[in-house]
Amino acid sequence: MELNGRWFSDPKTKRTVLFKGINLGGGTKLPVGIPSHERNGYWVDYDRKVNFVGRPFPLDETDEHLQRLVNYGFNLLRFIITWEAVEHEGPGIYDQDYLAYVVEVLRKCGHYGLKVFIDPHQDCWSRHCGGSGHPGWTLTLAGLNPLHFPQTNAAIVQNLYPEPEKLPKMIWNTNYQRLAASTMFTLFFAGKSYAPKCIVNGIHVQDYLQQHYLRCFQEVARRIRNNGLENTVVIGYDTMNEPGKGYLSISRLDELNKEDTDFKMGLMPTAFQGMLLGSGIPTKVEHWEFKWNGPKKTGEELVNPGNTSAWLTDDELKKACKLFGWKRDVAWPAGCIWATHGIWDKSTQKLLQPEYFATDPQSGNLTNYIDHWLKYLQDYARTIREIHSDAIMFVQSPVLEEPPRMPSSLQRLVYAPHWYDGLTLVKKKWCNYNVDVINLNRGKYGTGPLRFIRALRIGEKAIRQCFVDQLKTIQTEGLENIGEYPCILGEIGIPYDMETGVSAAVTVTSNSALLNLLFSWWIWILSLFSQYSIKEDISSAIGNPKSSQNKAMDANLNALEKNLLNYTIWHYVPDNIPKWGDLWNGEDVSIWQNSSTDKASTIKKSSYGNTLDVISAKHSALTNTTITTSSSTTMVEIPEIDDYSKKPQSSNIDEYIDTMTNASVDSFQGLLQQQRMEQVNARDLVCLSRPHPKLTAGTPLEIDFVSPTESQRATFTYTFNHNSLCEGPTVIHVPLRFFPLPSKGTTVKVSKGHWKVQVTYDHYWILHWVVNDEVEQAKLLLEGVNA
C-alpha cells in the first residue's frame, strides 16, 4: 500500500483507496469461556492457562464471517491481537497454537481481498484491571493481587462485581485513573524515572515490560512475514490501543483533575486515596455522576477495605517469583511501590510528596507524558520494521487529545485516532441535543460554564453538522502534527442497547440564577423538538429507518464521508447476545447480533444458484455537465464453476474480480458459503447498506448519501477529479438491499464517462465507472429504492 499525501494509493494502478473498515473484533479481548460477567475461571493460576484460539470466531466459521463483512462493503480490518493472547503463560512463552490460528485467519482475509492492520489492543492495561490486553503475570510482576482490587477500589472488574448485570455503563473507563492501571502504565512508560527501585533480574521493570511487549509483537510480525502475508494482507501496525498516562498527568496526588470535562463516574479516589485504599486503609472518597455538561460531585462515601491489600504479601510474592523465575532487587520489597519510593508514609498515612509526578525526580524538568510515549513509539516502530521493513505505523496518541508532532525519523505514518459520540455512548440515548466536545476541549468556546451553552447543538441537522465539525478538527490536527499522511478513524461506533425514540431534554442544576433561567429557556425550546421514549422491543425496532440506532450510526458515517475519512467501525462480535451484548463490561456495540441463539432456526437458503449474473450496462455521457442515464443493457452470463476454491484462469474473470490486488473481491470460498444456509442479523441497520468507492481513478472530492426511509429513496452521490495516470476504472461497491440492479429499480447517472455493472453477488454488485478524459469533476448519482 502506498501513501500519497493524505490518501492511500494502490501501488499497481495508482488509484486512490478509501477504506471502509471494521474492527475484528472486541471478542478477541476475552479468552475462550471467560466473558467479563462470569467469575468462574477468572484468575486461576495467574490466568496462565487461558486460551484465545478461536477468538473472535472458530477457524471453521471464518468464511461465513468474512463473507458477511465483505457483503457490507468492508475492505479493511483492524485486526485485534492482545499481548495476553500471545504471552499469557509467562514471560517469553508464546502460545504457538494461537499464533498459528492468527496466521490462518489472516490467510483467509487475503482470500476475500481484505487488507489488515494489526491492533495491539488494551483497555485500562488488562482484563484484571477491568479492561483488556496485557497478561496477568505483568500485575504479579509489579506485586499486585487482582483478587483484592474490588475491596480496595484499585479497579472495578465486572468478573468480581457483586451483581455483574448492574455494572454501571462505561464505568470501566474510570479504571485508567485507579491504582492498578495507573501503577502499571507509570511503570511501563516511565518507571525508570519515577520508580527507580523496581529492579527485577538485573534490569528495570520498565525495560522488562517493554522488552517483552515489543518482542511479542515482533514475533507476530515474523509469523506474518514467514507466511507470505506481509503487504499482501497485512499493511501495518497500530501503535497501542488507547494508551494510559498512569500518574504522569497528575500535578497533585491529593486532588482529582479539575477539568470539568474530565470523565468521572462512581467512586473517584484521588491518586493518594487510591494508594491508601490499596494498602487496606479506610478512606472517604467522592462520588460522581457524568452529565451532559460534565461530571458532577454527588457526595462522599467511606470505603473500608477491611485490612485487605491490593498488594501481594511477602510470602505470596516469593511464591510468584519462584514460579516465574524472577529475582527482585533487595530495595524493592513487597507492598505499595509508591510508599517504597517515599511518596507517602504508611505508618502515619501522610502524603509526603504531593507533587511527585509533576516533575521528573531525576532531571527536575516538568513531566510531559508525551516525551515518554514518543520514546516508546520510536522503539515500537523500529522493532516492527526490523521484520516488516515498510510497515505502515498507524499512530494512536492519547485518546481525544491533539496529537504531538512526530520526529522526522518516523516515516510511512497514518494518523489513527478514535472518536465516539460520548453523550450517546454514556446515556444510551439518541438525544435531540449534543455537544461539540472536541472543539469545546480545544478552547473554541472560551472559558467558564457558559461555554457549554455555546457548544450545545439542538436538533438533528445541527447534531449531524456538529459531528462533521469534530472530525474535521481531528483530521486537521493530524495533518498539522503527524504530517501530510492519511487519517483513519480507528474506532467509531454506537451503542445498540439504546432506548428507542428520542430522549428527554437536558437538565441542569446551577447556583447561578441567570444560568438556571437560560437553561429553563433551553429546556422549553428542546421540548418543542422532543418526543418521549417509547417502550418497545428494541431488537424489533433497530431495523426501522427512524430508530435511534439508525439515526446515530448514520450521523457518524455521514461525518466520516463528509470529511472523506478512512475508518474502521467498532466492531464485529459474532457471539453478541441480547442480555450481555458484546460479553465485555456491559458494552453492546457490535454491528452484528444473531437473531436467535438457535442457529438452525435463523438460517435461510440463498436465492441465487451457482451462476454469477454479470450485467454490462455501458453508457456514454453527454458532452455538457448534465447527468445522463442509461439507454441500453446487455446481459452476460458466466458459466457455472465447479471448484470455487480455485481462481478462474480467464483474464476476463480476473478483470471482474480484481480490485486492489490479485485477491478476489468476493472469495470463491465465500461464494460457496452463499450457497449454504445464512444467519440473520437482528440489528441490520438501514444506513449500513450504503455504497462505497473502493478505488478511485483520481482524487475524491465529495460523498453524499441519503439513508432511505419509507418516503425517501436511498441516494448516493460521488464526485472526484479524474487522473489519467491512474489505471483502471473507479470501483463502487453497491449493496443490493436499497440499490437493486439497474434493471430492477436503481437509476445510475454520470456526468462524464460511462459505467457498467461489472459483477453481481448475493448481497451487492460492483459498478465500474470509466472517465477517459482529464476532467475537473466527474459526478455519479445512484438513486435506489425506499426502505
Coordinates of C-alpha atoms in Angstrom, one line a residue, residues 15-477:
R15 CA -5.9 4.6 -7.9
T16 CA -7.0 6.2 -4.6
V17 CA -8.1 3.7 -2.0
L18 CA -10.8 4.7 0.5
F19 CA -11.0 2.3 3.4
K20 CA -14.4 1.4 4.8
G21 CA -13.3 -1.0 7.6
I22 CA -14.3 -2.6 10.8
N23 CA -12.6 -3.9 14.0
L24 CA -12.3 -7.6 14.2
G25 CA -13.2 -7.7 16.9
G26 CA -13.9 -7.0 20.5
G27 CA -14.4 -10.6 21.3
T28 CA -10.7 -11.1 21.0
K29 CA -10.3 -9.3 24.3
L30 CA -11.7 -12.3 26.1
P31 CA -10.3 -15.8 26.4
V32 CA -12.5 -18.8 25.5
G33 CA -15.2 -19.4 28.1
I34 CA -14.5 -16.4 30.3
P35 CA -16.8 -13.4 29.4
S36 CA -16.3 -10.4 31.7
H37 CA -19.5 -11.0 33.6
E38 CA -18.6 -14.5 34.9
R39 CA -16.4 -15.3 37.9
N40 CA -15.9 -18.9 37.0
G41 CA -12.4 -19.5 35.6
Y42 CA -11.2 -15.9 36.4
W43 CA -7.7 -15.6 37.9
V44 CA -6.9 -19.2 38.2
D45 CA -3.1 -19.9 38.5
Y46 CA -2.4 -16.3 37.5
D47 CA -4.5 -16.9 34.4
R48 CA -1.5 -18.6 32.8
K49 CA -3.6 -21.3 31.1
V50 CA -6.3 -19.2 29.4
N51 CA -6.9 -19.9 25.7
F52 CA -7.6 -17.4 22.9
V53 CA -7.6 -19.9 20.0
G54 CA -11.0 -19.3 18.2
R55 CA -11.3 -15.7 19.3
P56 CA -13.1 -13.9 17.7
F57 CA -14.5 -17.0 16.0
P58 CA -13.6 -20.6 15.3
L59 CA -11.5 -21.2 12.3
D60 CA -14.2 -23.3 10.6
E61 CA -16.5 -20.3 10.7
T62 CA -14.1 -17.9 9.2
D63 CA -15.6 -18.0 5.7
E64 CA -19.0 -17.3 7.0
H65 CA -17.9 -14.2 9.0
L66 CA -15.5 -12.7 6.5
Q67 CA -18.1 -13.1 3.7
R68 CA -20.6 -11.2 5.8
L69 CA -18.2 -8.4 6.2
V70 CA -17.4 -8.3 2.5
N71 CA -21.1 -8.1 1.8
Y72 CA -21.3 -4.9 3.8
G73 CA -18.6 -3.4 1.7
F74 CA -15.8 -3.5 4.2
N75 CA -12.3 -3.7 2.6
L76 CA -10.1 -3.2 5.7
L77 CA -9.9 -4.9 9.1
R78 CA -8.4 -3.5 12.2
F79 CA -7.3 -6.9 13.5
I80 CA -7.2 -7.1 17.3
I81 CA -4.4 -9.1 19.0
T82 CA -3.7 -8.8 22.7
W83 CA -0.4 -9.3 24.4
E84 CA -2.2 -11.7 26.8
A85 CA -3.4 -13.9 23.9
V86 CA 0.2 -14.5 22.8
E87 CA 2.2 -14.5 26.0
H88 CA -0.3 -15.4 28.8
E89 CA 1.6 -18.4 30.2
G90 CA 4.6 -16.5 31.3
P91 CA 7.4 -14.1 30.1
G92 CA 8.8 -15.3 26.8
I93 CA 6.4 -18.3 26.4
Y94 CA 4.3 -17.8 23.3
D95 CA 1.1 -19.6 22.6
Q96 CA 2.1 -21.4 19.3
D97 CA -1.5 -22.6 18.7
Y98 CA -2.8 -19.1 18.9
L99 CA -0.2 -17.7 16.6
A100 CA -1.0 -20.5 14.0
Y101 CA -4.7 -19.6 14.4
V102 CA -4.0 -15.9 13.7
V103 CA -2.0 -16.8 10.6
E104 CA -4.8 -19.0 9.2
V105 CA -7.4 -16.3 9.8
L106 CA -5.2 -13.7 8.1
R107 CA -4.7 -16.1 5.2
K108 CA -8.5 -16.2 4.8
C109 CA -8.6 -12.4 4.9
G110 CA -6.4 -12.4 1.8
H111 CA -8.8 -14.8 0.0
Y112 CA -11.5 -12.2 0.5
G113 CA -9.5 -9.3 -0.7
L114 CA -9.4 -7.7 2.8
K115 CA -6.5 -5.6 3.9
V116 CA -5.5 -5.7 7.6
F117 CA -3.6 -3.7 10.1
I118 CA -2.7 -5.3 13.4
D119 CA -4.0 -3.6 16.6
P120 CA -2.1 -4.5 19.8
H121 CA -5.2 -3.9 21.9
Q122 CA -5.6 -3.0 25.5
D123 CA -8.0 -1.1 27.7
C124 CA -7.0 0.0 31.2
W125 CA -4.0 -2.3 31.0
S126 CA -5.7 -5.7 31.3
R127 CA -8.8 -7.7 32.0
H128 CA -7.8 -7.9 35.6
C129 CA -7.9 -4.1 35.8
G130 CA -11.4 -4.0 34.4
G131 CA -10.3 -3.7 30.8
S132 CA -8.3 -6.0 28.4
G133 CA -5.0 -6.6 26.8
H134 CA -1.9 -7.4 28.8
P135 CA -1.0 -10.7 30.6
G136 CA -2.0 -11.3 34.2
W137 CA 1.6 -12.0 35.1
T138 CA 2.5 -8.3 34.5
L139 CA 0.4 -7.4 37.5
T140 CA 2.1 -10.1 39.6
L141 CA 5.5 -8.8 38.5
A142 CA 4.5 -5.4 39.9
G143 CA 3.4 -7.1 43.1
L144 CA -0.4 -6.6 42.7
N145 CA -3.1 -9.0 43.7
P146 CA -6.1 -8.8 41.2
L147 CA -8.5 -10.7 43.6
H148 CA -8.3 -7.8 46.0
F149 CA -9.0 -5.0 43.5
P150 CA -12.8 -4.7 44.3
Q151 CA -12.4 -4.2 48.0
T152 CA -9.6 -1.7 47.6
N153 CA -11.1 0.2 44.6
A154 CA -7.9 -0.5 42.8
A155 CA -10.0 -1.4 39.8
I156 CA -13.7 -2.1 39.0
V157 CA -13.8 -5.5 37.5
Q158 CA -17.1 -7.0 36.2
N159 CA -15.9 -10.6 36.8
L160 CA -15.7 -9.7 40.5
Y161 CA -18.7 -7.3 40.7
P162 CA -21.3 -8.4 43.2
E163 CA -24.1 -8.2 40.6
P164 CA -22.4 -8.1 37.2
E165 CA -25.6 -7.1 35.3
K166 CA -25.7 -3.9 37.4
L167 CA -22.2 -2.7 36.4
P168 CA -22.7 0.9 35.5
K169 CA -22.3 1.6 31.8
M170 CA -18.9 2.9 30.8
I171 CA -17.6 3.0 34.4
W172 CA -14.8 0.6 33.2
N173 CA -13.2 3.7 31.6
T174 CA -12.5 5.2 35.1
N175 CA -10.1 2.3 35.7
Y176 CA -7.4 4.3 33.9
Q177 CA -7.4 6.6 36.9
R178 CA -7.4 3.9 39.6
L179 CA -4.4 2.4 41.4
A180 CA -3.8 -0.8 39.4
A181 CA -3.8 0.7 35.8
S182 CA -2.2 3.9 36.9
T183 CA 0.7 2.0 38.5
M184 CA 1.2 -0.3 35.5
F185 CA 1.2 2.5 32.9
T186 CA 3.6 4.5 35.0
L187 CA 6.0 1.6 35.3
F188 CA 5.6 0.8 31.6
F189 CA 6.2 4.2 30.2
A190 CA 8.4 6.0 32.8
G191 CA 9.2 3.5 35.6
K192 CA 12.9 4.3 35.4
S193 CA 12.3 7.9 36.3
Y194 CA 9.5 7.5 38.9
A195 CA 10.1 4.1 40.4
P196 CA 13.9 3.5 40.1
K197 CA 14.0 0.8 42.8
C198 CA 11.9 -1.6 40.8
I199 CA 14.6 -3.8 39.5
V200 CA 14.0 -7.4 38.5
N201 CA 16.5 -10.0 37.2
G202 CA 19.0 -7.2 37.0
I203 CA 17.0 -4.8 34.8
H204 CA 14.4 -2.2 35.5
V205 CA 10.8 -3.3 35.4
Q206 CA 10.1 -0.7 32.7
D207 CA 12.7 -2.3 30.4
Y208 CA 11.5 -5.8 31.4
L209 CA 7.9 -5.0 30.5
Q210 CA 8.6 -3.1 27.3
Q211 CA 11.1 -5.7 26.0
H212 CA 8.6 -8.5 26.4
Y213 CA 5.8 -6.4 24.8
L214 CA 8.0 -5.4 21.8
R215 CA 9.3 -8.9 21.3
C216 CA 5.8 -10.3 21.5
F217 CA 4.5 -8.2 18.6
Q218 CA 7.8 -8.6 16.7
E219 CA 7.0 -12.4 16.8
V220 CA 3.6 -11.7 15.4
A221 CA 5.2 -9.7 12.6
R222 CA 7.7 -12.5 12.0
R223 CA 4.9 -15.1 11.6
I224 CA 3.1 -12.8 9.2
R225 CA 6.2 -12.3 7.1
N226 CA 7.2 -16.0 7.1
N227 CA 3.7 -17.0 5.9
G228 CA 3.7 -14.6 2.9
L229 CA 1.1 -12.2 4.5
E230 CA 3.3 -9.1 4.7
N231 CA 1.9 -6.3 2.5
T232 CA -0.3 -8.8 0.5
V233 CA -2.7 -8.8 3.5
V234 CA -1.1 -7.0 6.5
I235 CA -0.2 -3.4 5.6
G236 CA 0.8 -2.1 9.0
Y237 CA 0.5 -2.0 12.8
D238 CA -1.3 0.2 15.3
T239 CA 0.9 1.5 18.0
M240 CA -1.1 0.5 21.1
N241 CA -4.8 1.0 21.6
E242 CA -5.8 4.0 23.8
P243 CA -2.6 4.1 25.9
G244 CA -2.9 5.3 29.5
K245 CA -0.9 8.0 31.1
G246 CA -0.6 6.5 34.6
Y247 CA 0.2 9.1 37.1
L248 CA 2.2 11.2 34.7
S249 CA -0.6 13.6 34.1
I250 CA -1.3 14.3 37.8
S251 CA 0.0 17.6 39.2
R252 CA -1.1 16.9 42.8
L253 CA -1.7 13.4 44.2
D254 CA -4.3 14.6 46.7
E255 CA -6.6 16.3 44.1
L256 CA -8.7 15.0 41.2
N257 CA -8.4 16.5 37.8
K258 CA -10.2 19.9 38.0
E259 CA -11.1 19.9 34.3
D260 CA -14.9 20.0 34.1
T261 CA -14.9 17.8 31.0
D262 CA -12.8 15.0 32.6
F263 CA -14.6 11.7 32.8
K264 CA -15.7 10.9 36.4
M265 CA -18.2 8.3 37.5
G266 CA -18.9 6.4 40.7
L267 CA -16.4 6.4 43.5
M268 CA -13.4 8.5 42.4
P269 CA -10.5 8.4 44.8
T270 CA -7.6 10.8 44.2
A271 CA -4.3 9.1 43.4
F272 CA -3.2 9.3 47.1
Q273 CA -6.6 8.0 48.3
G274 CA -6.1 5.1 45.8
M275 CA -2.7 4.4 47.4
L276 CA -4.3 4.4 50.9
L277 CA -7.1 2.1 49.9
G278 CA -4.7 -0.2 48.0
S279 CA -2.9 -0.7 51.4
G280 CA -6.1 -1.5 53.2
I281 CA -6.6 1.8 54.9
P282 CA -10.2 3.1 55.2
T283 CA -10.7 6.3 53.2
K284 CA -13.5 8.8 52.5
V285 CA -13.9 9.1 48.7
E286 CA -16.0 11.4 46.5
H287 CA -18.9 10.0 44.4
W288 CA -19.6 11.5 40.9
E289 CA -22.1 11.3 38.1
F290 CA -21.4 12.2 34.5
K291 CA -23.9 14.5 32.9
W292 CA -24.1 16.2 29.5
N293 CA -22.2 19.3 30.7
G294 CA -19.5 17.4 32.5
P295 CA -19.1 15.4 35.8
K296 CA -20.9 16.4 38.9
K297 CA -20.0 15.5 42.5
T298 CA -23.0 13.9 44.3
G299 CA -21.5 13.1 47.7
E300 CA -18.8 11.2 49.7
E301 CA -18.6 7.7 50.9
L302 CA -16.3 5.9 53.4
V303 CA -14.6 3.0 51.7
N304 CA -13.3 0.4 54.1
P305 CA -11.2 -2.4 52.5
G306 CA -11.2 -4.2 55.8
N307 CA -7.4 -4.5 56.0
T308 CA -7.4 -6.1 52.6
S309 CA -4.5 -5.0 50.4
A310 CA -4.2 -4.8 46.7
W311 CA -0.6 -5.8 47.0
L312 CA 0.7 -9.3 47.4
T313 CA 2.1 -10.3 50.8
D314 CA 5.7 -11.1 51.1
D315 CA 5.0 -14.9 51.1
E316 CA 2.7 -14.6 48.1
L317 CA 5.3 -12.6 46.2
K318 CA 8.1 -15.1 46.9
K319 CA 5.9 -17.9 45.6
A320 CA 5.1 -16.0 42.4
C321 CA 8.8 -15.0 41.8
K322 CA 9.8 -18.7 42.2
L323 CA 7.2 -19.7 39.6
F324 CA 8.1 -17.1 37.0
G325 CA 11.8 -17.1 37.6
W326 CA 12.1 -13.5 39.0
K327 CA 14.6 -12.1 41.4
R328 CA 13.8 -8.7 42.8
D329 CA 16.4 -6.2 43.9
V330 CA 16.5 -6.0 47.8
A331 CA 15.4 -2.4 47.5
W332 CA 12.1 -3.5 46.1
P333 CA 10.1 -5.2 48.9
A334 CA 6.5 -6.4 48.8
G335 CA 3.8 -3.8 49.3
C336 CA 3.0 -0.4 47.8
I337 CA 5.6 0.7 45.2
W338 CA 4.8 4.4 45.9
A339 CA 5.3 4.1 49.7
T340 CA 8.6 2.4 48.9
H341 CA 9.7 5.4 46.9
G342 CA 8.8 7.8 49.8
I343 CA 5.7 9.4 48.2
W344 CA 3.7 8.6 51.3
D345 CA 4.2 7.1 54.7
K346 CA 2.2 4.1 55.6
S347 CA 2.7 4.4 59.4
T348 CA 1.4 7.9 59.6
Q349 CA -0.8 7.7 56.5
K350 CA 0.6 11.1 55.4
L351 CA 1.3 12.2 51.8
L352 CA 4.9 13.4 51.8
Q353 CA 5.4 14.3 48.1
P354 CA 2.1 15.5 46.7
E355 CA 3.7 16.8 43.5
Y356 CA 6.0 13.8 43.0
F357 CA 4.8 13.2 39.4
A358 CA 4.7 16.9 38.4
T359 CA 8.4 16.9 37.7
D360 CA 11.0 14.3 36.8
P361 CA 12.6 13.3 40.1
Q362 CA 16.0 12.9 38.4
S363 CA 16.2 15.9 36.0
G364 CA 13.8 18.3 37.7
N365 CA 12.1 19.0 34.4
L366 CA 8.3 19.3 34.2
T367 CA 6.7 16.0 33.5
N368 CA 5.5 15.5 29.9
Y369 CA 3.9 12.1 29.3
I370 CA 4.2 12.6 25.5
D371 CA 8.0 12.5 25.8
H372 CA 7.8 9.0 27.2
W373 CA 5.2 7.9 24.8
L374 CA 7.2 9.2 21.8
K375 CA 10.2 7.2 23.0
Y376 CA 8.1 4.1 23.2
L377 CA 6.6 4.8 19.7
Q378 CA 10.1 5.0 18.1
D379 CA 11.2 1.8 19.8
Y380 CA 8.0 0.1 18.7
A381 CA 8.3 1.2 15.1
R382 CA 11.9 0.1 15.0
T383 CA 11.1 -3.3 16.4
I384 CA 8.3 -4.0 14.0
R385 CA 10.3 -2.7 11.0
E386 CA 13.2 -5.0 11.8
I387 CA 10.8 -7.6 10.4
H388 CA 8.3 -5.7 8.2
S389 CA 10.6 -3.0 6.9
D390 CA 8.0 -0.9 5.1
A391 CA 5.1 -1.5 7.6
I392 CA 2.8 1.5 7.9
M393 CA 2.6 2.8 11.5
F394 CA -1.0 3.6 12.5
V395 CA -0.2 6.2 15.1
Q396 CA -2.6 6.5 18.0
S397 CA -1.8 9.1 20.7
P398 CA -3.8 9.5 23.9
V399 CA -7.5 9.5 23.1
L400 CA -9.4 12.7 22.2
E401 CA -6.2 14.8 22.6
E402 CA -4.4 16.8 20.0
P403 CA -1.5 14.6 18.7
P404 CA 2.1 15.6 19.2
R405 CA 4.5 16.4 16.4
M406 CA 6.3 13.4 15.0
P407 CA 10.1 13.0 14.9
S408 CA 11.4 13.5 11.4
S409 CA 12.9 10.0 11.6
L410 CA 9.4 8.4 11.6
Q411 CA 8.0 7.9 8.1
R412 CA 5.2 6.0 6.5
L413 CA 2.7 7.0 9.1
V414 CA -1.1 7.1 9.3
Y415 CA -2.9 9.1 11.9
A416 CA -5.4 6.7 13.6
P417 CA -7.4 8.5 16.3
H418 CA -10.6 7.3 17.9
W419 CA -13.8 9.3 18.2
Y420 CA -17.2 8.4 19.8
D421 CA -20.3 10.4 20.4
G422 CA -19.8 10.3 24.1
L423 CA -23.2 11.6 25.1
T424 CA -25.0 8.8 23.3
L425 CA -22.4 6.2 24.5
V426 CA -22.9 7.1 28.2
K427 CA -26.6 8.0 28.2
K428 CA -27.6 5.1 25.9
K429 CA -30.0 7.5 24.1
W430 CA -30.0 9.3 20.8
C431 CA -30.8 12.8 22.2
N432 CA -32.2 15.8 20.4
Y433 CA -29.2 17.7 21.6
N434 CA -25.5 17.2 21.7
V435 CA -22.2 18.9 22.5
D436 CA -19.3 19.8 20.3
V437 CA -16.9 18.1 22.7
I438 CA -13.7 18.2 20.6
N439 CA -13.8 21.9 19.9
L440 CA -15.0 22.6 23.4
N441 CA -11.9 20.9 24.7
R442 CA -9.8 22.8 22.2
G443 CA -11.0 26.1 23.7
K444 CA -13.1 27.2 20.7
Y445 CA -16.0 28.3 23.0
G446 CA -14.0 30.2 25.6
T447 CA -13.9 29.6 29.3
G448 CA -16.4 29.3 32.1
P449 CA -19.8 27.5 32.4
L450 CA -21.4 29.4 29.5
R451 CA -19.1 27.7 27.0
F452 CA -21.2 24.6 27.4
I453 CA -24.2 26.5 26.1
R454 CA -22.1 27.8 23.2
A455 CA -21.1 24.2 22.4
L456 CA -24.6 22.9 22.7
R457 CA -26.3 21.7 19.5
I458 CA -30.1 21.2 19.2
G459 CA -31.9 19.3 16.6
E460 CA -30.9 16.5 14.1
K461 CA -29.4 18.8 11.5
A462 CA -27.2 20.7 14.0
I463 CA -26.1 17.4 15.6
R464 CA -25.0 15.9 12.3
Q465 CA -23.1 19.1 11.4
C466 CA -21.5 19.0 14.9
F467 CA -20.1 15.5 14.2
V468 CA -18.8 16.7 10.9
D469 CA -17.0 19.6 12.6
Q470 CA -15.4 17.5 15.3
L471 CA -14.0 15.0 12.8
K472 CA -12.7 17.9 10.7
T473 CA -10.8 19.2 13.7
I474 CA -9.3 15.8 14.4
Q475 CA -8.3 15.4 10.7
T476 CA -6.8 18.9 10.5
E477 CA -4.8 18.3 13.7

